[in-house]
């Protein structure tokens, strides 16, 4: 499983001659560390990094917060339309992303009074050149709401809420001061999985970057590598670029492996 | 009658749900309606919608008559069935073997790496590995003196090469989920089987496999949904050398990629929206049929 990655890293440190040598050179004689600065100079990787980081962090923050609130409402409160809303939310998990690209692209281009648009949403490019276009379609996630709801149902007894209410705490205060601290593990799980998924997401950023290249995220940037370097001549540089791109998700996974795996378990086993 | 007491926190519940409700109205309900509207029109996104022509169901018919769409459908079907029929059984076998190892945390981690890096990077690395002239795969094949292949650069083997990487890339996460399932099976069952003289193979078929049924159903359905939407991997594998992804000669064209190209390369928004609906209905009905039959087979076994 790991061999392609070992090959990736070792080849990214090769010279051009070593790369195509026959018989093949598996480990470079002298590691060519300057392959990396060469890539960063030619391709705006730092820009891709900051785009990816800003987008993924914002999405993660929003998803975690909305999941916590909505999950709690579904788990602990009774209200009209509860069943209807919950089944509606749940059914959106089934809706694939490709259904939304065309209408959402159009929507973002027509937002009135932004990006040179008139009050009728015509004449300009709307939000298409703002990072918001990469963030807004992802700020709520049914899966996260569902996961949070499961957690609140299982691990927070109603008596705990009643006790806090008798002490005179307001609902909002109970949620912030009492519930959020208890639910750290599940919120961490939602956050980690959302971050990695968003970091790796290609489809929508690719659509957006075709008209707004300055919004390219890292996966889009990886695709750009093949355009910046002739793949028949500078393979080692492309591979160095790929290595730079896979470091962040790998690091996050190593650091927070526990939460990631438990999240996979929660979605996998509670089905 | 439900007491007032039960609904006393109604307001705060609505407050907590306001963002998701607004979000789903803007980003789910409106786009779906709008999609249906433009799927009945001929539109290239360059002119205002008001001047576009209403064409009825012509876009839908055009999709079905499109040979590239049919090619993409065939390729996606092959890819999906290979993941379900080869990838998942393989991951279950590996999970069972892993559970026999004492110190397996390291191996589980190694297996997992492909699931956490961008799929496009996996595609691009494998495109290099597959290179017919200097790629390590052919180099190794040459060492053994076996006939080499052109892999992604031959229309006959291209989709096979993509499928191989797909199986490799999904193996880790599938194994991990199966492994969790295997760990849930009580050891006492195996001990009882040992007393009755059951061997490893029998234990696998009569204890492990039946008890894993819910996990297998879950894997089947999630893998079906994911493989049906394969996109990143094909872009990474075949989008290099300045070529258009899906090549050579559409031999690796897949459904979501073709929909993407129809919309944003050929600017046929009406046709692309029609295609999106056809794909959605295909995916939805297959999932439902799948779920029903899996539920049925589960019931029959208990």
Coordinates of C-alpha atoms in Angstrom, one line a residue:
Chain A
X1 CA 0.0 0.0 0.0
X2 CA 2.7 2.5 0.9
X3 CA 5.1 1.7 -1.9
X4 CA 3.7 4.2 -4.3
X5 CA 4.1 6.9 -1.7
X6 CA 7.7 5.8 -0.9
X7 CA 8.4 6.0 -4.6
X8 CA 6.7 9.4 -4.8
X9 CA 8.9 10.9 -2.1
X10 CA 12.1 9.3 -3.2
X11 CA 11.5 10.2 -6.8
X12 CA 10.7 13.8 -5.9
X13 CA 14.4 14.0 -4.7
X14 CA 15.9 12.6 -7.8
X15 CA 17.7 14.4 -10.7
X16 CA 16.2 14.2 -14.1
X17 CA 18.9 11.7 -15.2
X18 CA 18.3 9.4 -12.3
X19 CA 14.6 9.5 -13.0
X20 CA 14.8 8.0 -16.4
X21 CA 18.0 5.9 -15.8
X22 CA 18.2 2.3 -16.9
X23 CA 18.6 0.2 -14.9
X24 CA 16.3 2.3 -12.6
X25 CA 17.6 4.2 -9.6
X26 CA 15.3 3.5 -6.7
X27 CA 17.0 5.7 -4.2
X28 CA 18.6 9.0 -5.3
X29 CA 22.3 9.1 -4.7
X30 CA 22.2 12.7 -3.4
X31 CA 18.8 14.0 -2.3
X32 CA 17.9 17.0 -4.5
X33 CA 16.1 19.1 -1.9
X34 CA 16.2 22.1 -4.2
X35 CA 13.5 20.4 -6.3
X36 CA 11.0 21.8 -3.8
X37 CA 11.9 25.5 -3.9
X38 CA 12.0 25.2 -7.7
X39 CA 8.3 24.0 -7.7
X40 CA 7.2 26.7 -5.2
X41 CA 8.9 29.3 -7.4
X42 CA 7.2 28.2 -10.6
X43 CA 3.7 27.3 -9.2
X44 CA 2.0 29.6 -6.7
X45 CA 1.8 26.8 -4.1
X46 CA 1.6 29.2 -1.2
X47 CA -1.4 30.8 -2.7
X48 CA -3.1 27.4 -3.1
X49 CA -2.1 26.6 0.5
X50 CA -3.6 29.7 1.9
X51 CA -6.8 29.2 -0.2
X52 CA -7.2 25.6 0.9
X53 CA -6.4 26.5 4.5
X54 CA -8.9 29.4 4.7
X55 CA -11.6 27.5 2.9
X56 CA -11.2 24.3 4.8
X57 CA -11.0 26.0 8.2
X58 CA -14.0 28.2 7.6
X59 CA -16.1 25.2 6.4
X60 CA -15.0 23.1 9.3
X61 CA -15.8 25.9 11.8
X62 CA -19.3 26.4 10.3
X63 CA -20.1 22.7 9.9
X64 CA -19.1 22.0 13.5
X65 CA -21.2 24.9 14.9
X66 CA -24.3 24.3 12.9
X67 CA -24.1 20.5 13.5
X68 CA -23.8 21.1 17.2
X69 CA -26.8 23.4 17.4
X70 CA -29.1 21.6 14.9
X71 CA -28.1 18.2 16.3
X72 CA -29.0 19.3 19.8
X73 CA -32.4 20.7 18.7
X74 CA -33.3 17.4 17.1
X75 CA -32.1 15.4 20.0
X76 CA -33.5 17.3 23.0
X77 CA -36.4 19.5 21.9
X78 CA -39.9 18.9 20.7
X79 CA -41.3 21.2 18.1
X80 CA -43.7 21.2 15.2
X81 CA -42.4 19.8 11.9
X82 CA -39.6 18.0 13.8
X83 CA -40.1 14.7 12.0
X84 CA -40.6 16.4 8.7
X85 CA -37.5 18.5 9.0
X86 CA -35.4 15.6 10.2
X87 CA -36.3 13.3 7.4
X88 CA -35.8 16.2 4.9
X89 CA -32.3 16.9 6.3
X90 CA -31.5 13.2 6.2
X91 CA -32.7 12.7 2.7
X92 CA -30.3 15.4 1.4
X93 CA -27.4 13.0 2.2
X94 CA -28.6 11.1 -0.8
X95 CA -28.3 14.1 -3.1
X96 CA -25.0 13.9 -5.1
X97 CA -22.9 17.0 -5.6
X98 CA -23.1 16.9 -9.4
X99 CA -26.8 17.8 -9.2
X100 CA -25.9 21.3 -8.0
X101 CA -22.9 22.6 -9.9
X102 CA -24.7 24.2 -12.8
X103 CA -27.5 26.0 -10.8
X104 CA -25.2 27.1 -8.0
X105 CA -22.6 28.4 -10.5
X106 CA -25.3 30.4 -12.1
X107 CA -26.7 31.6 -8.7
X108 CA -23.3 32.9 -7.5
X109 CA -22.8 34.8 -10.7
X110 CA -26.1 36.6 -10.3
X111 CA -26.0 37.9 -6.8
X112 CA -27.2 41.5 -7.0
X113 CA -24.9 44.5 -6.3
X114 CA -21.8 42.4 -5.8
X115 CA -18.9 42.0 -8.2
X116 CA -20.2 44.6 -10.6
X117 CA -23.7 43.3 -10.8
X118 CA -26.7 45.6 -11.1
X119 CA -29.6 45.3 -8.7
X120 CA -31.1 42.7 -11.1
X121 CA -28.0 40.6 -10.9
X122 CA -26.7 41.3 -14.4
X123 CA -23.6 42.8 -15.9
X124 CA -20.9 41.4 -13.5
X125 CA -19.6 38.2 -12.1
X126 CA -21.3 38.2 -8.7
X127 CA -19.5 36.2 -6.1
X128 CA -17.5 34.1 -8.5
X129 CA -14.2 35.8 -7.6
X130 CA -14.7 35.6 -3.8
X131 CA -13.6 32.8 -1.5
X132 CA -17.1 32.8 -0.2
X133 CA -18.1 30.9 -3.3
X134 CA -16.0 28.0 -2.2
X135 CA -17.2 28.1 1.4
X136 CA -21.0 28.9 1.4
X137 CA -22.3 25.7 -0.3
X138 CA -20.7 23.6 2.4
X139 CA -21.5 25.3 5.7
X140 CA -24.2 22.9 6.7
X141 CA -23.8 19.1 6.5
X142 CA -26.6 16.7 7.3
X143 CA -24.1 14.0 8.1
X144 CA -22.6 16.2 10.9
X145 CA -26.1 17.1 12.2
X146 CA -27.0 13.4 12.3
X147 CA -23.7 12.4 14.1
X148 CA -24.2 15.2 16.7
X149 CA -27.8 14.2 17.3
X150 CA -26.8 10.6 17.9
X151 CA -24.2 11.7 20.4
X152 CA -26.7 13.9 22.3
X153 CA -29.3 11.2 22.4
X154 CA -27.0 8.6 23.8
X155 CA -24.7 10.5 26.1
X156 CA -26.7 13.4 27.6
X157 CA -29.5 12.4 30.0
X158 CA -32.6 14.7 30.1
X159 CA -32.1 14.8 33.9
X160 CA -28.9 16.8 33.4
X161 CA -30.8 19.4 31.4
X162 CA -33.6 19.5 34.0
X163 CA -31.2 20.0 36.8
X164 CA -29.5 22.9 35.0
X165 CA -32.9 24.5 34.3
X166 CA -33.9 24.2 38.0
X167 CA -30.7 26.1 38.8
X168 CA -32.1 28.9 36.6
X169 CA -29.8 28.7 33.7
X170 CA -31.2 29.8 30.3
X171 CA -31.3 27.3 27.5
X172 CA -28.6 29.1 25.5
X173 CA -26.3 29.2 28.6
X174 CA -26.9 25.5 29.3
X175 CA -25.9 24.7 25.7
X176 CA -22.7 26.8 25.7
X177 CA -21.5 26.2 29.3
X178 CA -22.6 22.6 29.8
X179 CA -23.3 20.8 26.6
X180 CA -20.5 22.0 24.4
X181 CA -17.7 21.0 26.8
X182 CA -19.3 17.5 27.2
X183 CA -19.6 17.0 23.4
X184 CA -15.9 17.8 22.6
X185 CA -15.1 14.3 21.3
X186 CA -18.0 14.2 18.8
X187 CA -17.4 17.8 17.7
X188 CA -13.7 17.0 17.2
X189 CA -14.6 14.0 15.1
X190 CA -16.9 16.1 12.9
X191 CA -14.3 18.8 12.6
X192 CA -11.4 16.5 11.5
X193 CA -13.5 14.6 9.0
X194 CA -14.9 17.8 7.5
X195 CA -11.5 19.3 7.3
X196 CA -9.9 16.4 5.5
X197 CA -12.9 16.0 3.1
X198 CA -12.9 19.7 2.3
X199 CA -9.1 19.9 1.9
X200 CA -9.3 17.0 -0.6
X201 CA -12.4 18.2 -2.5
X202 CA -11.8 18.8 -6.2
X203 CA -15.1 19.0 -8.1
X204 CA -16.5 22.4 -7.1
X205 CA -13.1 24.2 -6.8
X206 CA -12.2 23.0 -10.2
X207 CA -15.4 24.4 -11.7
X208 CA -14.8 27.8 -9.9
X209 CA -11.1 28.0 -10.8
X210 CA -11.8 27.7 -14.5
X211 CA -13.1 31.3 -14.4
X212 CA -11.3 32.4 -11.2
X213 CA -7.8 30.9 -11.2
X214 CA -6.8 32.9 -8.2
X215 CA -9.2 30.8 -6.1
X216 CA -7.4 27.5 -6.9
X217 CA -7.2 25.2 -3.9
X218 CA -4.4 22.7 -3.5
X219 CA -6.1 19.8 -5.4
X220 CA -6.7 22.2 -8.3
X221 CA -3.1 23.3 -8.0
X222 CA -2.0 19.7 -8.3
X223 CA -3.8 19.5 -11.6
X224 CA -2.1 22.8 -12.6
X225 CA 1.3 21.1 -12.0
X226 CA 0.9 19.1 -15.2
X227 CA 0.4 22.4 -17.1
X228 CA 3.3 24.3 -15.5
X229 CA 5.9 21.6 -16.2
X230 CA 6.1 19.5 -19.2
X231 CA 5.3 16.1 -17.8
X232 CA 7.6 14.3 -20.2
X233 CA 10.6 16.3 -19.0
X234 CA 10.2 17.4 -15.4
X235 CA 8.5 14.5 -13.7
X236 CA 10.6 14.9 -10.5
X237 CA 9.3 18.5 -10.1
X238 CA 5.7 17.4 -10.5
X239 CA 6.2 14.7 -7.9
X240 CA 7.8 17.2 -5.5
X241 CA 4.7 19.3 -5.9
X242 CA 2.4 16.4 -5.1
X243 CA 4.5 15.6 -2.0
X244 CA 4.0 19.1 -0.8
X245 CA 0.2 18.7 -1.3
X246 CA -0.3 15.5 0.6
X247 CA 1.6 16.6 3.7
X248 CA -1.2 18.5 5.5
X249 CA -3.9 15.8 5.4
X250 CA -1.4 13.2 6.4
X251 CA -0.2 15.3 9.3
X252 CA -3.7 16.0 10.5
X253 CA -4.5 12.3 10.2
X254 CA -1.4 11.3 12.2
X255 CA -2.2 13.9 14.9
X256 CA -5.9 13.2 15.2
X257 CA -6.1 9.6 14.1
X258 CA -8.2 8.6 17.1
X259 CA -11.0 11.0 16.2
X260 CA -10.9 10.2 12.6
X261 CA -11.2 6.5 13.1
X262 CA -13.9 6.8 15.7
X263 CA -15.9 9.0 13.2
X264 CA -15.6 6.3 10.6
X265 CA -16.7 3.8 13.2
X266 CA -19.7 5.9 14.2
X267 CA -21.0 6.3 10.7
X268 CA -20.1 2.8 9.7
X269 CA -21.5 0.8 12.6
X270 CA -24.5 2.8 13.7
X271 CA -26.1 2.5 10.3
Chain B
X1 CA -53.6 16.7 23.6
X2 CA -50.0 17.5 23.8
X3 CA -49.2 19.7 26.7
X4 CA -47.9 23.2 26.3
X5 CA -45.0 22.1 28.5
X6 CA -43.7 19.7 25.8
X7 CA -43.4 22.5 23.3
X8 CA -42.1 25.2 25.7
X9 CA -38.7 25.2 24.1
X10 CA -40.1 25.4 20.5
X11 CA -38.7 28.9 19.8
X12 CA -35.2 28.0 20.8
X13 CA -35.3 24.9 18.8
X14 CA -36.2 26.9 15.7
X15 CA -33.5 29.4 16.5
X16 CA -30.9 26.5 16.5
X17 CA -32.2 25.3 13.2
X18 CA -32.5 28.5 11.4
X19 CA -29.2 28.4 9.6
X20 CA -29.6 24.8 8.2
X21 CA -33.2 25.6 7.1
X22 CA -32.1 28.7 5.2
X23 CA -29.1 26.9 3.8
X24 CA -31.2 24.0 2.5
X25 CA -33.7 26.3 0.9
X26 CA -31.0 28.2 -0.9
X27 CA -28.6 25.4 -1.7
X28 CA -30.9 22.4 -2.2
X29 CA -34.5 23.3 -3.0
X30 CA -33.8 26.3 -5.3
X31 CA -31.0 24.7 -7.3
X32 CA -33.0 21.5 -7.9
X33 CA -36.0 23.5 -9.1
X34 CA -33.8 25.7 -11.3
X35 CA -32.0 22.6 -12.7
X36 CA -35.3 21.1 -13.8
X37 CA -36.2 24.5 -15.4
X38 CA -33.0 24.7 -17.5
X39 CA -32.9 21.0 -18.3
X40 CA -35.9 21.8 -20.5
X41 CA -34.1 24.6 -22.3
X42 CA -31.2 25.1 -24.6
X43 CA -28.8 27.4 -22.8
X44 CA -25.1 28.1 -23.0
X45 CA -24.8 30.4 -19.9
X46 CA -23.6 33.3 -22.1
X47 CA -27.0 34.7 -22.9
X48 CA -29.8 35.7 -20.4
X49 CA -32.2 32.8 -19.7
X50 CA -35.1 34.8 -20.8
X51 CA -34.1 34.6 -24.5
X52 CA -33.4 30.8 -24.4
X53 CA -35.6 28.4 -26.3
X54 CA -37.9 25.9 -24.6
X55 CA -37.1 22.5 -26.0
X56 CA -39.1 20.1 -23.9
X57 CA -37.6 16.8 -23.2
X58 CA -35.2 17.0 -26.2
X59 CA -32.2 17.4 -23.9
X60 CA -33.0 14.2 -22.2
X61 CA -33.4 12.4 -25.5
X62 CA -30.1 13.8 -26.7
X63 CA -28.3 12.4 -23.7
X64 CA -29.5 8.9 -24.4
X65 CA -28.5 9.1 -28.1
X66 CA -25.0 10.4 -27.2
X67 CA -22.5 7.6 -27.9
X68 CA -20.0 9.2 -25.5
X69 CA -22.6 9.2 -22.7
X70 CA -23.2 5.5 -23.3
X71 CA -19.5 4.8 -23.3
X72 CA -19.2 6.7 -20.0
X73 CA -22.1 4.7 -18.6
X74 CA -20.4 1.4 -19.6
X75 CA -17.1 2.5 -18.0
X76 CA -18.8 3.6 -14.8
X77 CA -20.7 0.4 -14.5
X78 CA -17.6 -1.7 -15.0
X79 CA -15.7 0.4 -12.5
X80 CA -18.5 0.2 -9.9
X81 CA -19.0 -3.5 -10.2
X82 CA -15.2 -4.2 -9.9
X83 CA -15.1 -2.1 -6.7
X84 CA -18.1 -3.9 -5.3
X85 CA -17.2 -7.5 -6.4
X86 CA -13.4 -7.4 -6.1
X87 CA -12.5 -4.5 -3.8
X88 CA -15.0 -5.2 -1.0
X89 CA -14.3 -9.0 -0.7
X90 CA -10.6 -8.3 -0.7
X91 CA -10.9 -5.8 2.1
X92 CA -12.9 -8.3 4.2
X93 CA -10.3 -10.9 3.8
X94 CA -7.5 -8.5 4.7
X95 CA -9.6 -7.3 7.8
X96 CA -9.9 -10.9 9.0
X97 CA -6.2 -11.5 8.5
X98 CA -5.3 -8.3 10.3
X99 CA -7.5 -9.3 13.3
X100 CA -5.2 -12.3 13.7
X101 CA -2.1 -10.1 14.0
X102 CA -1.2 -8.9 17.5
X103 CA 0.4 -5.6 16.7
X104 CA -1.6 -4.3 13.7
X105 CA -1.9 -0.6 14.4
X106 CA 1.0 0.2 12.1
X107 CA -0.5 -1.9 9.3
X108 CA -3.9 -0.3 9.7
X109 CA -2.3 3.1 9.4
X110 CA -0.3 2.1 6.3
X111 CA -3.5 0.8 4.7
X112 CA -5.3 4.0 5.5
X113 CA -2.9 6.5 3.8
X114 CA -4.6 6.5 0.4
X115 CA -8.0 7.4 2.0
X116 CA -6.8 10.7 3.4
X117 CA -4.8 12.3 0.6
X118 CA -6.5 14.0 -2.3
X119 CA -7.6 11.4 -4.9
X120 CA -6.2 13.5 -7.7
X121 CA -2.7 13.2 -6.3
X122 CA -3.2 9.4 -6.2
X123 CA -4.2 9.5 -9.8
X124 CA -1.2 11.6 -10.8
X125 CA 1.3 9.4 -8.9
X126 CA -0.2 6.3 -10.6
X127 CA -0.1 7.9 -14.0
X128 CA 3.7 8.1 -13.5
X129 CA 3.9 4.6 -12.1
X130 CA 2.0 3.4 -15.2
X131 CA 4.3 5.2 -17.7
X132 CA 5.1 2.7 -20.5
X133 CA 8.7 3.8 -21.0
X134 CA 10.2 4.6 -17.7
X135 CA 7.4 3.8 -15.3
X136 CA 8.4 1.6 -12.4
X137 CA 5.5 -0.9 -13.0
X138 CA 6.8 -1.8 -16.5
X139 CA 10.4 -1.8 -15.2
X140 CA 9.5 -4.4 -12.6
X141 CA 7.6 -6.4 -15.2
X142 CA 10.7 -6.3 -17.5
X143 CA 12.8 -7.6 -14.6
X144 CA 10.7 -10.7 -14.6
X145 CA 10.8 -10.9 -18.3
X146 CA 7.0 -10.7 -18.8
X147 CA 5.3 -8.8 -21.6
X148 CA 4.8 -5.1 -20.8
X149 CA 1.6 -3.2 -21.3
X150 CA 0.9 0.4 -22.3
X151 CA -1.6 0.7 -19.5
X152 CA -3.4 4.1 -19.6
X153 CA -2.1 4.9 -23.0
X154 CA -3.9 2.0 -24.7
X155 CA -7.7 2.2 -25.2
X156 CA -8.0 -1.5 -24.5
X157 CA -6.3 -1.4 -21.1
X158 CA -7.0 2.2 -19.9
X159 CA -10.2 1.6 -18.0
X160 CA -8.7 -1.6 -16.5
X161 CA -5.8 0.5 -15.2
X162 CA -8.1 3.1 -13.7
X163 CA -10.1 0.3 -11.9
X164 CA -7.0 -1.2 -10.5
X165 CA -6.1 2.1 -8.9
X166 CA -9.7 2.6 -7.7
X167 CA -9.5 -0.7 -5.8
X168 CA -6.2 0.2 -4.3
X169 CA -7.4 3.6 -3.2
X170 CA -10.6 2.3 -1.5
X171 CA -9.0 -0.7 0.1
X172 CA -7.8 1.0 3.2
X173 CA -11.0 2.6 4.4
X174 CA -13.1 -0.5 3.5
X175 CA -10.7 -2.7 5.4
X176 CA -10.8 -0.4 8.4
X177 CA -14.6 -0.6 8.5
X178 CA -14.6 -4.3 8.1
X179 CA -12.0 -4.6 10.8
X180 CA -14.2 -2.8 13.2
X181 CA -17.0 -5.2 12.4
X182 CA -14.7 -8.2 12.8
X183 CA -13.6 -6.9 16.2
X184 CA -17.3 -6.8 17.4
X185 CA -17.7 -10.5 16.9
X186 CA -17.5 -12.2 20.3
X187 CA -14.5 -14.5 20.6
X188 CA -16.7 -17.0 22.5
X189 CA -18.3 -17.9 19.2
X190 CA -15.0 -18.9 17.7
X191 CA -14.0 -20.8 20.8
X192 CA -17.2 -22.8 20.6
X193 CA -16.6 -23.5 17.0
X194 CA -13.1 -24.8 17.8
X195 CA -14.5 -27.2 20.4
X196 CA -16.8 -28.5 17.6
X197 CA -13.7 -29.0 15.5
X198 CA -14.3 -26.2 13.0
X199 CA -11.2 -25.1 10.9
X200 CA -10.3 -21.5 9.9
X201 CA -12.1 -21.7 6.6
X202 CA -15.3 -23.0 8.2
X203 CA -15.1 -20.3 10.9
X204 CA -14.9 -17.7 8.2
X205 CA -17.9 -18.8 6.2
X206 CA -20.2 -19.8 9.1
X207 CA -19.4 -17.2 11.8
X208 CA -17.5 -14.2 10.4
X209 CA -19.3 -13.7 7.2
X210 CA -22.9 -14.0 8.4
X211 CA -22.2 -11.7 11.4
X212 CA -20.6 -9.2 9.1
X213 CA -23.7 -8.8 6.9
X214 CA -24.7 -5.4 8.2
X215 CA -21.2 -4.1 7.7
X216 CA -21.1 -5.6 4.2
X217 CA -24.4 -3.9 3.3
X218 CA -23.0 -0.6 4.5
X219 CA -19.9 -1.0 2.5
X220 CA -21.8 -2.0 -0.6
X221 CA -24.1 1.0 -0.5
X222 CA -21.4 3.6 0.3
X223 CA -19.0 2.2 -2.2
X224 CA -21.8 2.2 -4.8
X225 CA -22.6 5.8 -4.3
X226 CA -18.9 6.8 -4.3
X227 CA -17.7 4.8 -7.3
X228 CA -20.7 5.9 -9.3
X229 CA -19.4 9.5 -8.9
X230 CA -15.8 8.7 -9.7
X231 CA -14.2 11.9 -11.0
X232 CA -11.0 13.0 -9.2
X233 CA -9.2 9.7 -10.0
X234 CA -9.8 9.9 -13.7
X235 CA -8.8 13.5 -13.8
X236 CA -5.6 12.7 -12.1
X237 CA -4.8 9.6 -14.1
X238 CA -5.6 10.8 -17.6
X239 CA -5.5 14.6 -17.3
X240 CA -1.7 14.8 -17.7
X241 CA 0.4 15.4 -20.7
X242 CA -1.8 18.4 -21.4
X243 CA -4.5 15.9 -22.5
X244 CA -8.2 16.2 -21.9
X245 CA -9.2 13.8 -19.0
X246 CA -11.3 10.8 -20.1
X247 CA -9.0 9.8 -22.9
X248 CA -7.5 8.2 -24.9
X249 CA -10.5 8.3 -27.3
X250 CA -13.0 8.5 -24.4
X251 CA -11.9 5.0 -23.2
X252 CA -11.8 6.2 -19.6
X253 CA -14.8 8.6 -19.9
X254 CA -17.0 8.4 -16.8
X255 CA -20.4 9.8 -16.1
X256 CA -19.7 12.7 -13.7
X257 CA -16.7 13.8 -15.8
X258 CA -18.7 13.8 -18.9
X259 CA -21.4 15.9 -17.2
X260 CA -18.8 18.3 -16.1
X261 CA -17.3 18.6 -19.6
X262 CA -20.8 19.0 -21.2
X263 CA -21.5 21.9 -18.8
X264 CA -18.2 23.8 -18.5
X265 CA -16.3 22.8 -21.6
X266 CA -19.0 22.6 -24.3
X267 CA -21.3 25.0 -22.4
X268 CA -24.4 23.0 -23.0
X269 CA -26.1 23.8 -19.7
X270 CA -29.5 22.4 -20.6
X271 CA -28.0 19.1 -21.7
X272 CA -25.8 18.9 -18.7
X273 CA -28.7 19.5 -16.3
X274 CA -30.7 16.8 -18.0
X275 CA -27.7 14.5 -17.6
X276 CA -27.4 15.4 -14.0
X277 CA -31.0 14.3 -13.4
X278 CA -30.6 11.1 -15.4
X279 CA -27.5 10.3 -13.3
X280 CA -29.3 11.1 -10.1
X281 CA -32.3 8.9 -10.9
X282 CA -30.0 6.1 -12.0
X283 CA -28.0 6.4 -8.7
X284 CA -31.1 6.7 -6.6
X285 CA -33.0 3.8 -8.1
X286 CA -29.9 1.5 -8.0
X287 CA -29.3 2.4 -4.3
X288 CA -32.9 1.7 -3.5
X289 CA -32.9 -1.7 -5.3
X290 CA -29.6 -2.5 -3.6
X291 CA -30.8 -1.5 -0.1
X292 CA -34.0 -3.6 -0.6
X293 CA -32.2 -6.7 -1.7
X294 CA -29.5 -6.4 1.0
X295 CA -32.2 -6.0 3.6
X296 CA -34.0 -9.0 2.3
X297 CA -30.9 -11.2 2.3
X298 CA -30.1 -10.1 5.8
X299 CA -33.6 -11.1 7.0
X300 CA -33.4 -14.5 5.3
X301 CA -30.2 -15.3 7.2
X302 CA -31.4 -14.6 10.7

